[in-house]
Coordinates of C-alpha atoms and ligand atoms in Angstrom, one line a residue:
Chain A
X1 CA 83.1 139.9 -2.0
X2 CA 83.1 143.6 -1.0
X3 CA 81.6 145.1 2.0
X4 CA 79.0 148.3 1.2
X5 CA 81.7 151.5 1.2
X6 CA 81.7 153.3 4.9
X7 CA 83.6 155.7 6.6
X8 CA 86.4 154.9 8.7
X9 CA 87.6 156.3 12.3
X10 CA 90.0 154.9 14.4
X11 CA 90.0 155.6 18.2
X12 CA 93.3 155.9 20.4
X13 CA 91.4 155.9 23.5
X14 CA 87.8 154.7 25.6
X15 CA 87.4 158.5 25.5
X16 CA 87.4 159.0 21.5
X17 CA 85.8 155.9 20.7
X18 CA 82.9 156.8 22.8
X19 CA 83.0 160.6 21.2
X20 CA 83.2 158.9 17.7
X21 CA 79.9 156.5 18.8
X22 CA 77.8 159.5 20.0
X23 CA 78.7 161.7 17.1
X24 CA 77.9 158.9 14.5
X25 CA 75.0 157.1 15.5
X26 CA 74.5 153.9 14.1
X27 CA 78.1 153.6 13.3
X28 CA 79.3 149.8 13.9
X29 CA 82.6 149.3 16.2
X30 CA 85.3 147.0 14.9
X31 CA 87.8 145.3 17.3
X32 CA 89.3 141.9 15.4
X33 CA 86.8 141.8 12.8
X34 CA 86.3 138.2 12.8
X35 CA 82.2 138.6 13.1
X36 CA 82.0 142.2 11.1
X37 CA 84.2 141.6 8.0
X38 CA 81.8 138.7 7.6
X39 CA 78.5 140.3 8.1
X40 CA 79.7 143.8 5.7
X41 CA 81.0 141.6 3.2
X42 CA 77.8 139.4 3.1
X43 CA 75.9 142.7 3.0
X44 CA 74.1 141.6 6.5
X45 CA 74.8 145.4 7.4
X46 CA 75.5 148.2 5.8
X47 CA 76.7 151.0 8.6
X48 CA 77.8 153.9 7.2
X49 CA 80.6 154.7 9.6
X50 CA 82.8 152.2 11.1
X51 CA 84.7 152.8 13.9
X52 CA 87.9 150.8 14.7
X53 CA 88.7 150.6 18.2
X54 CA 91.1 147.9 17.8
X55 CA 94.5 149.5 19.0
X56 CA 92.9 151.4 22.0
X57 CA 95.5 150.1 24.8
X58 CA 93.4 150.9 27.6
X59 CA 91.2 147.6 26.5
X60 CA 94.0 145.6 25.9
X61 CA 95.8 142.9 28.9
X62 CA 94.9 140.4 31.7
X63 CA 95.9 140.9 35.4
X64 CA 94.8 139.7 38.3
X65 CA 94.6 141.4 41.8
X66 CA 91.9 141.6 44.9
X67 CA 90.4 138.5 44.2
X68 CA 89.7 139.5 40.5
X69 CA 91.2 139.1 37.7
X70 CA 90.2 141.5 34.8
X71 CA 90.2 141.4 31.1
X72 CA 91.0 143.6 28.4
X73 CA 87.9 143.1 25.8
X74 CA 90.1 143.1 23.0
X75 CA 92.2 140.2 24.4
X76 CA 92.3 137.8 21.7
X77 CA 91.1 134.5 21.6
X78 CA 95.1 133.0 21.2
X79 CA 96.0 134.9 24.7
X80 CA 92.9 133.9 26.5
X81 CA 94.1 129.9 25.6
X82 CA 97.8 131.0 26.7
X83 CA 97.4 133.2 29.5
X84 CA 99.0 131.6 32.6
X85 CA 96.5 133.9 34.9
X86 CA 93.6 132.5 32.7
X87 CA 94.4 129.0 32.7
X88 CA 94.7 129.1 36.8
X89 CA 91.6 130.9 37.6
X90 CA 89.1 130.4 34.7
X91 CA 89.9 127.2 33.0
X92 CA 86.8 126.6 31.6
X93 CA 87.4 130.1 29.7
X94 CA 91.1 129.1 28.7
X95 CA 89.6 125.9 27.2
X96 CA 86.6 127.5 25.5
X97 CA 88.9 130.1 23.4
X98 CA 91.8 127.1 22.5
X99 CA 88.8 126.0 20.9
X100 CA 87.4 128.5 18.8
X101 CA 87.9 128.2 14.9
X102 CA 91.6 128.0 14.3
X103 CA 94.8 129.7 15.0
X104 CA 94.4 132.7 12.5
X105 CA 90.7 133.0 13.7
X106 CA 92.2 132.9 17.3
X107 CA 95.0 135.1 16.3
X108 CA 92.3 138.0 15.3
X109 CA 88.8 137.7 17.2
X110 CA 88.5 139.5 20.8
X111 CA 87.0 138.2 24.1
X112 CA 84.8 141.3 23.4
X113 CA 83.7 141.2 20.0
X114 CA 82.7 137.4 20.5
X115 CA 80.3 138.4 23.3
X116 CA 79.5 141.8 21.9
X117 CA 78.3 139.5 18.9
X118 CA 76.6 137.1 21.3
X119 CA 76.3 134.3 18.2
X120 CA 74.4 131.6 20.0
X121 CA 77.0 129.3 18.4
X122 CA 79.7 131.0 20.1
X123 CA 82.1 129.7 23.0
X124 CA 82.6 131.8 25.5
X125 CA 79.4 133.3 26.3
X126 CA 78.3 130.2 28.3
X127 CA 82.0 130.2 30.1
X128 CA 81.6 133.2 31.2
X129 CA 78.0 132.7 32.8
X130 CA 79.3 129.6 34.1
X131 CA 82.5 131.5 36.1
X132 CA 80.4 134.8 37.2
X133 CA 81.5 137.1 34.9
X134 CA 81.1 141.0 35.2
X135 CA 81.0 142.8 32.3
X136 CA 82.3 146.7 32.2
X137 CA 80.2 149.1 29.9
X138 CA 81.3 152.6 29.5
X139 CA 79.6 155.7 26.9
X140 CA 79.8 159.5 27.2
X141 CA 77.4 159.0 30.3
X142 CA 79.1 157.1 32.5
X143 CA 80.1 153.8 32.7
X144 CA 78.1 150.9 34.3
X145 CA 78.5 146.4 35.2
X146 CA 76.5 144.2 33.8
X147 CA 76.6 140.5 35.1
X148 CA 77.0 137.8 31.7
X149 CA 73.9 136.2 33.0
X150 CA 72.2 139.4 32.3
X151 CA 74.1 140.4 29.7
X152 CA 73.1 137.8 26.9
X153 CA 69.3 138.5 26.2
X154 CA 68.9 136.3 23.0
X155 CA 70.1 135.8 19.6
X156 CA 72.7 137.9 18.4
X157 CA 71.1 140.5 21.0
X158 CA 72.5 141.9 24.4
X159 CA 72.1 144.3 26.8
X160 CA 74.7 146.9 25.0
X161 CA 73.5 149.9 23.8
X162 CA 74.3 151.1 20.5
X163 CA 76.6 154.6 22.3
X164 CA 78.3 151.8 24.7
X165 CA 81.4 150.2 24.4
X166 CA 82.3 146.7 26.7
X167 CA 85.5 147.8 28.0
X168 CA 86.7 144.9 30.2
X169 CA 85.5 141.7 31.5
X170 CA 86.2 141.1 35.6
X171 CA 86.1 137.5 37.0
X172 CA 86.1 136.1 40.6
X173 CA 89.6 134.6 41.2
X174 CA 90.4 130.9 41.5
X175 CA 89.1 130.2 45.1
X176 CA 89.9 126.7 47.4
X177 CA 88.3 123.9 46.2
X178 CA 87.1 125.4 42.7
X179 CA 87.8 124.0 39.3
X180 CA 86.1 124.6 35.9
X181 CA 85.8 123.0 32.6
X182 CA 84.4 123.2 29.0
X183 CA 83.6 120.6 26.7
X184 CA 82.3 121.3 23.2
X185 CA 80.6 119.5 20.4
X186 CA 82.1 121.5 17.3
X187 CA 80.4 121.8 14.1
X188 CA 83.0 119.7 11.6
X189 CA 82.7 122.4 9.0
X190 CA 82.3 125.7 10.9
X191 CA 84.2 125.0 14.7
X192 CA 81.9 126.5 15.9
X193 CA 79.7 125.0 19.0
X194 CA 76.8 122.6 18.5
X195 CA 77.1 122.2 22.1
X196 CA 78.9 123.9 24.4
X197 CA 78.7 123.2 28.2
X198 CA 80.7 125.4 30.8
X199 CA 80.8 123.9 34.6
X200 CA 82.4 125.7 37.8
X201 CA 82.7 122.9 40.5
X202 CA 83.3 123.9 44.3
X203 CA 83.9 120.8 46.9
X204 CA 84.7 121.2 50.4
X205 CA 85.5 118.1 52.8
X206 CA 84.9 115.7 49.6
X207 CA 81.1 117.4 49.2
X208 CA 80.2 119.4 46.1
X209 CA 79.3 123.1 48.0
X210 CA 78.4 124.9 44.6
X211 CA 78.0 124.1 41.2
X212 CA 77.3 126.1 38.3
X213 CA 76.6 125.0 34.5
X214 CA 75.5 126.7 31.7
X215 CA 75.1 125.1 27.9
X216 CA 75.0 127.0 24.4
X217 CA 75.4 126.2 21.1
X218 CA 72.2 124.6 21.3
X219 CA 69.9 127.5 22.7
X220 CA 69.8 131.3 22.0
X221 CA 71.7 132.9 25.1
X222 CA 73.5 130.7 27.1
X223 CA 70.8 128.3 29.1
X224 CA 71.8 127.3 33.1
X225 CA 70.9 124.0 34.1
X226 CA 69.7 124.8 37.4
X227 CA 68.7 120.9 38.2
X228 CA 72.2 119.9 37.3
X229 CA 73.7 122.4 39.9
X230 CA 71.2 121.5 42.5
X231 CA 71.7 117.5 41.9
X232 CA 75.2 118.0 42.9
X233 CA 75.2 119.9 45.6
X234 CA 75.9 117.8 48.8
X235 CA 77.1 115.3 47.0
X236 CA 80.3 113.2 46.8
X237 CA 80.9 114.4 43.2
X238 CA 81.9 110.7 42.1
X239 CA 81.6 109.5 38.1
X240 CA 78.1 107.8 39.1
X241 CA 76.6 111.3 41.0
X242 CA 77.9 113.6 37.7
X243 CA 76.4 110.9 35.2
X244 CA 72.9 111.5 36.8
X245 CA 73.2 114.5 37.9
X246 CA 74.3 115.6 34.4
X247 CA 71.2 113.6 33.3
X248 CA 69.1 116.3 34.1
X249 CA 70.7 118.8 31.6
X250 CA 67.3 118.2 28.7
X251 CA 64.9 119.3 31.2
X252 CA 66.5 122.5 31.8
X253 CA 66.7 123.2 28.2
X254 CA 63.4 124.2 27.1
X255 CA 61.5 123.6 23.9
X256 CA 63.2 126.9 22.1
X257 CA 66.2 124.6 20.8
X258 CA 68.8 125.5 17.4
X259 CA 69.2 123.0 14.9
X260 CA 70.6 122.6 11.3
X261 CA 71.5 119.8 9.2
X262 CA 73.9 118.5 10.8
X263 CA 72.2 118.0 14.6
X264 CA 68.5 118.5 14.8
X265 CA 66.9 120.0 18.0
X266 CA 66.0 116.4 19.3
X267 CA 69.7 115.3 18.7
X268 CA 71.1 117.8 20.5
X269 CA 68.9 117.7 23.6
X270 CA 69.4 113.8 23.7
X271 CA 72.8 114.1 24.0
X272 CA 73.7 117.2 25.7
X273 CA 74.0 116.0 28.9
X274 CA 77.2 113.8 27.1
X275 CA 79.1 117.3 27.3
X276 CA 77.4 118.4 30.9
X277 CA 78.7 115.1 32.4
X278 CA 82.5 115.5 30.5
X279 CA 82.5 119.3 31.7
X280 CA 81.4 118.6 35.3
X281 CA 84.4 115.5 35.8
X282 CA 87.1 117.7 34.3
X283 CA 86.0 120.5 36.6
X284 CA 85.7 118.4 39.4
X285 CA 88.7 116.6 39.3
X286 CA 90.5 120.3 39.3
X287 CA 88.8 121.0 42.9
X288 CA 92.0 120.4 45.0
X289 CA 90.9 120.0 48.4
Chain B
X1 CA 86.5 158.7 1.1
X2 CA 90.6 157.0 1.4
X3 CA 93.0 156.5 4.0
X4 CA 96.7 156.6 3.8
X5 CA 98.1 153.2 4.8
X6 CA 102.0 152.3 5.5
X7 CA 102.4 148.5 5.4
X8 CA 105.5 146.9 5.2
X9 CA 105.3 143.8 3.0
X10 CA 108.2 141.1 2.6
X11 CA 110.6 143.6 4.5
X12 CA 109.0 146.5 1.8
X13 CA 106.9 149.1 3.4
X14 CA 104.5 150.1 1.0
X15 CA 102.3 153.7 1.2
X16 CA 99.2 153.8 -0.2
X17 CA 96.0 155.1 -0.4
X18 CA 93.2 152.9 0.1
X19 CA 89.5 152.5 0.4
X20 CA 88.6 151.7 4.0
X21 CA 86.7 148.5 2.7
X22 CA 89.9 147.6 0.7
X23 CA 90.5 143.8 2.2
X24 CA 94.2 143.0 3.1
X25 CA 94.3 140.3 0.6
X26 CA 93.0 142.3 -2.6
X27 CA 95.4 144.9 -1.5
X28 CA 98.2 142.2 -1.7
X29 CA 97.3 140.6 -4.6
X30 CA 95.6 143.8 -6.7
X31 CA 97.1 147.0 -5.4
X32 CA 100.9 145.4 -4.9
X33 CA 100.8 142.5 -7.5
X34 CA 101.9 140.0 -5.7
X35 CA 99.7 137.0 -6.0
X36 CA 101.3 134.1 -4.2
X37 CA 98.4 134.8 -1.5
X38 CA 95.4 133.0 -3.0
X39 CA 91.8 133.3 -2.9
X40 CA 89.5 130.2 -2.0
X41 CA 86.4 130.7 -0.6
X42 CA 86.3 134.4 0.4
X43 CA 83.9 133.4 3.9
X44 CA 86.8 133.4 6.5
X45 CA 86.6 129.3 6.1
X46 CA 89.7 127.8 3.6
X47 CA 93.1 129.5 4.9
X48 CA 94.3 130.0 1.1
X49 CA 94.7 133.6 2.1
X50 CA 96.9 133.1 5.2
X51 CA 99.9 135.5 5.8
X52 CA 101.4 136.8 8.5
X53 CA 100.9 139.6 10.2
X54 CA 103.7 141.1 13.0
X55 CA 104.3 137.2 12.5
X56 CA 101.2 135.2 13.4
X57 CA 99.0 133.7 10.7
X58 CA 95.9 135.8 10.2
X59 CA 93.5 135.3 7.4
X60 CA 93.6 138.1 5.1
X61 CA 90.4 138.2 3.4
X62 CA 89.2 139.2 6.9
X63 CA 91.2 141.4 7.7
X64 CA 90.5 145.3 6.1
X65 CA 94.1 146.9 4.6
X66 CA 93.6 150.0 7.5
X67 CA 93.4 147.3 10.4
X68 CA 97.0 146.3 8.7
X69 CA 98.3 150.3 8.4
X70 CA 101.5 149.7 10.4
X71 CA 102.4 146.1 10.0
X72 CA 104.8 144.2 9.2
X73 CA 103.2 141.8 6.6
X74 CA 104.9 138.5 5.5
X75 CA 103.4 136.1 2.3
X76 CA 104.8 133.2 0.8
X77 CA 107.2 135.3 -1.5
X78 CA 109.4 136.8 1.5
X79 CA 109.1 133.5 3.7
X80 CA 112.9 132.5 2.6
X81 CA 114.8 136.0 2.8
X82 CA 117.6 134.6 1.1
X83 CA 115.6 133.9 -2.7
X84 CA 116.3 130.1 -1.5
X85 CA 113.6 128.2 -0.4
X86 CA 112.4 128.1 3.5
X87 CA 112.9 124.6 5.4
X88 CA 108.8 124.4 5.1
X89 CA 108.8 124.8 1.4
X90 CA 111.8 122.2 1.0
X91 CA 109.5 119.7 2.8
X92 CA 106.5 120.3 1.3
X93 CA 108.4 119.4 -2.3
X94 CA 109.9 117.0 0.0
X95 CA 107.4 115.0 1.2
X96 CA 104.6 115.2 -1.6
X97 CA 103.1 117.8 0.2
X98 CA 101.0 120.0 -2.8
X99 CA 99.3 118.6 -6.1
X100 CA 98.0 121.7 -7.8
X101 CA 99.5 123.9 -5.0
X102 CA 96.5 126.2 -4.8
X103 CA 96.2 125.9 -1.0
X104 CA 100.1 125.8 -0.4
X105 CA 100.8 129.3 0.1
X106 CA 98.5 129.1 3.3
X107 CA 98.4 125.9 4.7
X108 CA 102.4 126.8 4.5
X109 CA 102.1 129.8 6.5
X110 CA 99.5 127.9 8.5
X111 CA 102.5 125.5 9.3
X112 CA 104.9 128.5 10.1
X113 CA 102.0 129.7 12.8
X114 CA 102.5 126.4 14.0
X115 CA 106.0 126.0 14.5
X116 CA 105.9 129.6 15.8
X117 CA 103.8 128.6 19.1
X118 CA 105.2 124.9 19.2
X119 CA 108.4 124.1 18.0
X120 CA 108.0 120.2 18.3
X121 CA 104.2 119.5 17.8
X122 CA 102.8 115.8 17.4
X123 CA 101.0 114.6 14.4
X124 CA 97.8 115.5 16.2
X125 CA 98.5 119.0 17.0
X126 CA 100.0 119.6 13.2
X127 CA 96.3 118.3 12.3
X128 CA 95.0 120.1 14.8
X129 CA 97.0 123.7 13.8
X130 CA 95.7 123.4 9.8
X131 CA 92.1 123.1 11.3
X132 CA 91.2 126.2 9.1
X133 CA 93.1 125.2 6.0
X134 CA 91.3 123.1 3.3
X135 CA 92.8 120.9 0.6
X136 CA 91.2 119.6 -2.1
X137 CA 93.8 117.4 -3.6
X138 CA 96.4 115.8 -1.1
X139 CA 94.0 114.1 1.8
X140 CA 96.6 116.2 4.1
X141 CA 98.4 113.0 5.1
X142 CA 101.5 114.3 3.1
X143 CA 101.2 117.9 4.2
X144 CA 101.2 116.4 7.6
X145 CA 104.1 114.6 6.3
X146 CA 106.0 118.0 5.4
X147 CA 105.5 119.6 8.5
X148 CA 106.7 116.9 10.6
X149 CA 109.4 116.3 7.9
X150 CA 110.3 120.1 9.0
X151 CA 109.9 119.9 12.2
X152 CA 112.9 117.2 12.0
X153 CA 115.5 118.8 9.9
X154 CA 115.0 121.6 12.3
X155 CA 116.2 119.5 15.4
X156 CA 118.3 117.4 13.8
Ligands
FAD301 C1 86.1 131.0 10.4 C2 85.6 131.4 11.7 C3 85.3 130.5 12.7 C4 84.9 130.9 14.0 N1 84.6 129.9 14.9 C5 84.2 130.3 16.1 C6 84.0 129.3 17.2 O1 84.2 128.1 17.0 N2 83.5 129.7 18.4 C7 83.3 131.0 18.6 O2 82.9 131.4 19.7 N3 83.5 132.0 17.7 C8 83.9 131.6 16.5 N4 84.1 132.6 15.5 C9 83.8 134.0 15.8 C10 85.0 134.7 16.5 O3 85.1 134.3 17.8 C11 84.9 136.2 16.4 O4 86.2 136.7 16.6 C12 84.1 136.9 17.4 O5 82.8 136.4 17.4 C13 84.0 138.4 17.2 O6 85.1 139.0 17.7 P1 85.9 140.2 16.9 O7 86.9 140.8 17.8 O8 86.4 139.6 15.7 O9 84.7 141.2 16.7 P2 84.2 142.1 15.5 O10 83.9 141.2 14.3 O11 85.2 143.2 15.3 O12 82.9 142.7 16.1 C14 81.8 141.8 16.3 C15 80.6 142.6 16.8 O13 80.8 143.1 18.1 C16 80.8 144.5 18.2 N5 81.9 144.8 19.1 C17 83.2 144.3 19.0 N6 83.9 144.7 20.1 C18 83.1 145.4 20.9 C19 83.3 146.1 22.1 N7 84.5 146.1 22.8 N8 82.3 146.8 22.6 C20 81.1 146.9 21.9 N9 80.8 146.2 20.8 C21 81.9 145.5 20.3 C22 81.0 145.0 16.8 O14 80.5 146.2 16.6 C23 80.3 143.9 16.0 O15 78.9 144.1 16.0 C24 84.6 132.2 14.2 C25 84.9 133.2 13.3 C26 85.3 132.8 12.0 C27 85.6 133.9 11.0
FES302 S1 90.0 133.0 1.2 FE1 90.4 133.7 3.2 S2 89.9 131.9 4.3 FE2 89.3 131.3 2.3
FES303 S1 97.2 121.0 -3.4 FE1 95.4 121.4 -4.5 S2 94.2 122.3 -2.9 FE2 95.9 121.6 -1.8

């Protein structure tokens, strides 16, 4: 398969990369390619200018510092799963890259791309929800943050305009008592999420103080399950209080559910609160203290 | 509308010009001629078209030549720099590891990426690393075989 012919650009900086956007409207950006090489060579779209931004180093790294720790949006999948910085403050991100695709896939596709691309199926859109994530948007205007929850507005559609760029993703740091988790359902075929539940525990003096869970796979943008959070508040997070609480999880889902062959809407929402309950223990038993 | 591309293949670096939509694969396999890389299902899903690139396994049909201008670039035919045969592809003949040997290329070099990031991996994460490579003949049990089988002339 071919993709449609288009012109090529590559940027060195944010600064040309945003030129190259506003002189070229319509032109599609390309960081690993592991969503666009797909869609051009299926002839999903046809841009006529492609702009590679891909080896700009200002959107490349992980540190951590002020209580944030800040990602690079072309930080591949394969250094999200390795990063030491990751794994300590945002485990449920760590564990929701390890677990995209494969290695080559993980070896090529960006944090930013994948949420850029905002595939309902995806993995880390719900992660990030779930841990608070900022997202950095810059274009010729100015640059501006948008928080994930906002950010994802439905399939395959976000709140990035066609001149921005997503620069860099910022996350609260590891805090006392706070652990996370992500548990996933993969498609056998594909890898990619069927269901995929994200869950950021805080307990204080043995008490759940804050809880925040957020499914996809299953529903168009990443879905909170605000009656899971608020039946585990106050609570003793035990196996017994996440089992019910986790319960909850179908109510919060709607009626605007995915399915395909393999797991129909009602399958899913029967048995996504299987993931919730897996995601919450793991995170829970990471709350030290 | 072409771009000039310097890609160094199998320790070869290799300048050409090349249609931005020119796929890293076709421009191994069509412009170069060398066709050890395979082609399986062309949708990102089958691994037959692993290689490596700056030495970690990327899939090639979904990767564009220009993304590769740069590289270093290595395919089954410059695994063994000596014109011998690598430790992997002694196992795999080894250990039963290929019937028609139409996947081998990749799910080799999808072996090498896992060696790379874990020198001593259990059968579970060997299964686990070929996740994106498909065989249609062997029921993997002897590739899993080969790599293990690798894994132990290497520490031995
Ligand atoms: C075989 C296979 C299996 C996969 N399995 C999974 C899975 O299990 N889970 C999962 O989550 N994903 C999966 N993916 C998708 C993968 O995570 C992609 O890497 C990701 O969705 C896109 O990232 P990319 O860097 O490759 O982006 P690209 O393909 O380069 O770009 C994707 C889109 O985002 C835009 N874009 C990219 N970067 C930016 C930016 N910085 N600012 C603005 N726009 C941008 C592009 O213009 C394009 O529209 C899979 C992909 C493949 C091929
Ligand atoms: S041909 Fe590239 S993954 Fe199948
Ligand atoms: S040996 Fe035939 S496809 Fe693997």
């Amino acid at each position: 398969m071919f993709a449609p012919e288009f012109s090529y650009h590559r940027a060195s900086s944010i600064a040309e990369a945003g030129r190259l956007l506003a002189e070229h409207p319509g032109a599609k950006v390309l960081a690993g390619g592991h969503s666009l090489i797909p869609i051009l060579k299926l002839r999903l779209a046809a841009p006529a200018v492609v702009i590679d931004i891909g080896r700009i180093p200002e959107m490349k790294g992980i540190a951590a510092g002020n209580g944030t720790v800040t990602i690079g949006a072309l930080t591949t999948h394969a250094e999200l799963a390795s990063s030491e910085i990751v794994r300590a403050n945002a485990r449920a991100l760590a564990e929701a890259a390890a677990q995209i695709g494969d290695p080559a896939v993980r070896n090529r596709g960006t944090i930013g791309g994948n949420v850029a691309h905002a595939d309902p199926a995806s993995d880390l859109p719900q992660a990030l929800v779930a841990l608070g994530a900022t997202f950095r948007l810059t274009s010729p205007e100015g640059a501006r943050s948008v928080a994930a929850e906002d950010f994802f507005e439905g399939l395959m559609t976000t709140s990035l305009r066609e001149d921005e760029l997503l620069t860099s993703i910022e996350l609260p740091a590891a805090g006392p008592g706070r652990g996370s988790a992500y548990a996933k359902l993969a498609h056998p075929a594909s890898r990619y999420a069927v269901i995929g539940a994200a869950a950021s525990v805080t307990v204080a003096g043995g008490k759940c103080t804050a809880a925040s869970v957020v499914l996809g796979g299953l529903t168009s943008r990443p879905t909170r399950a605000p009656s899971v959070e608020a039946s585990l508040v106050g609570q003793t997070p035990s196996e017994a209080v996440i089992a019910a609480a986790a319960k909850n999880a179908a109510g919060d889902l709607g009626d605007d559910l995915m399915g395909d062959i393999y797991a129909s809407e009602e399958y899913r929402k029967a048995v996504a609160h299987v993931w919730v309950r897996r995601a919450l223990a793991a995170a829970a038993a990471r709350c030290a203290g | 509308m072409t771009i000039p591309v310097s890609i160094a293949i199998n320790g070869r670096r290799y300048d050409r010009e090349v249609e931005p939509r020119l796929l890293l694969v076709h421009f191994i396999r069509d412009t170069l001629g060398l066709t050890g890389t395979k082609v399986g299902c062309d949708t990102s899903q089958c691994g037959a078209c692993t290689v490596l690139l700056d030495g970690a396994a990327v899939k090639s049909c979904t990767c564009l030549a220009v993304q590769a201008d740069g590289a270093e670039i290595t395919t089954i035919e410059g695994l063994a720099d000596d014109g011998g045969l690598h430790p992997l592809q002694e196992s795999f003949w080894n250990k039963h590891g290929l019937q028609c040997g139409f996947c081998t290329p990749g799910m080799i070099l999808a072996a090498h990426e896992i060696l790379r990031t874990n020198p001593d991996p259990s059968d579970e994460e060997i299964r686990h690393g070929l996740e994106g490579n498909f065989c249609r003949c062997t029921g993997y049990q002897n590739i899993v075989r080969a790599v293990r089988d690798a894994v132990q002339e290497e520490t031995s």
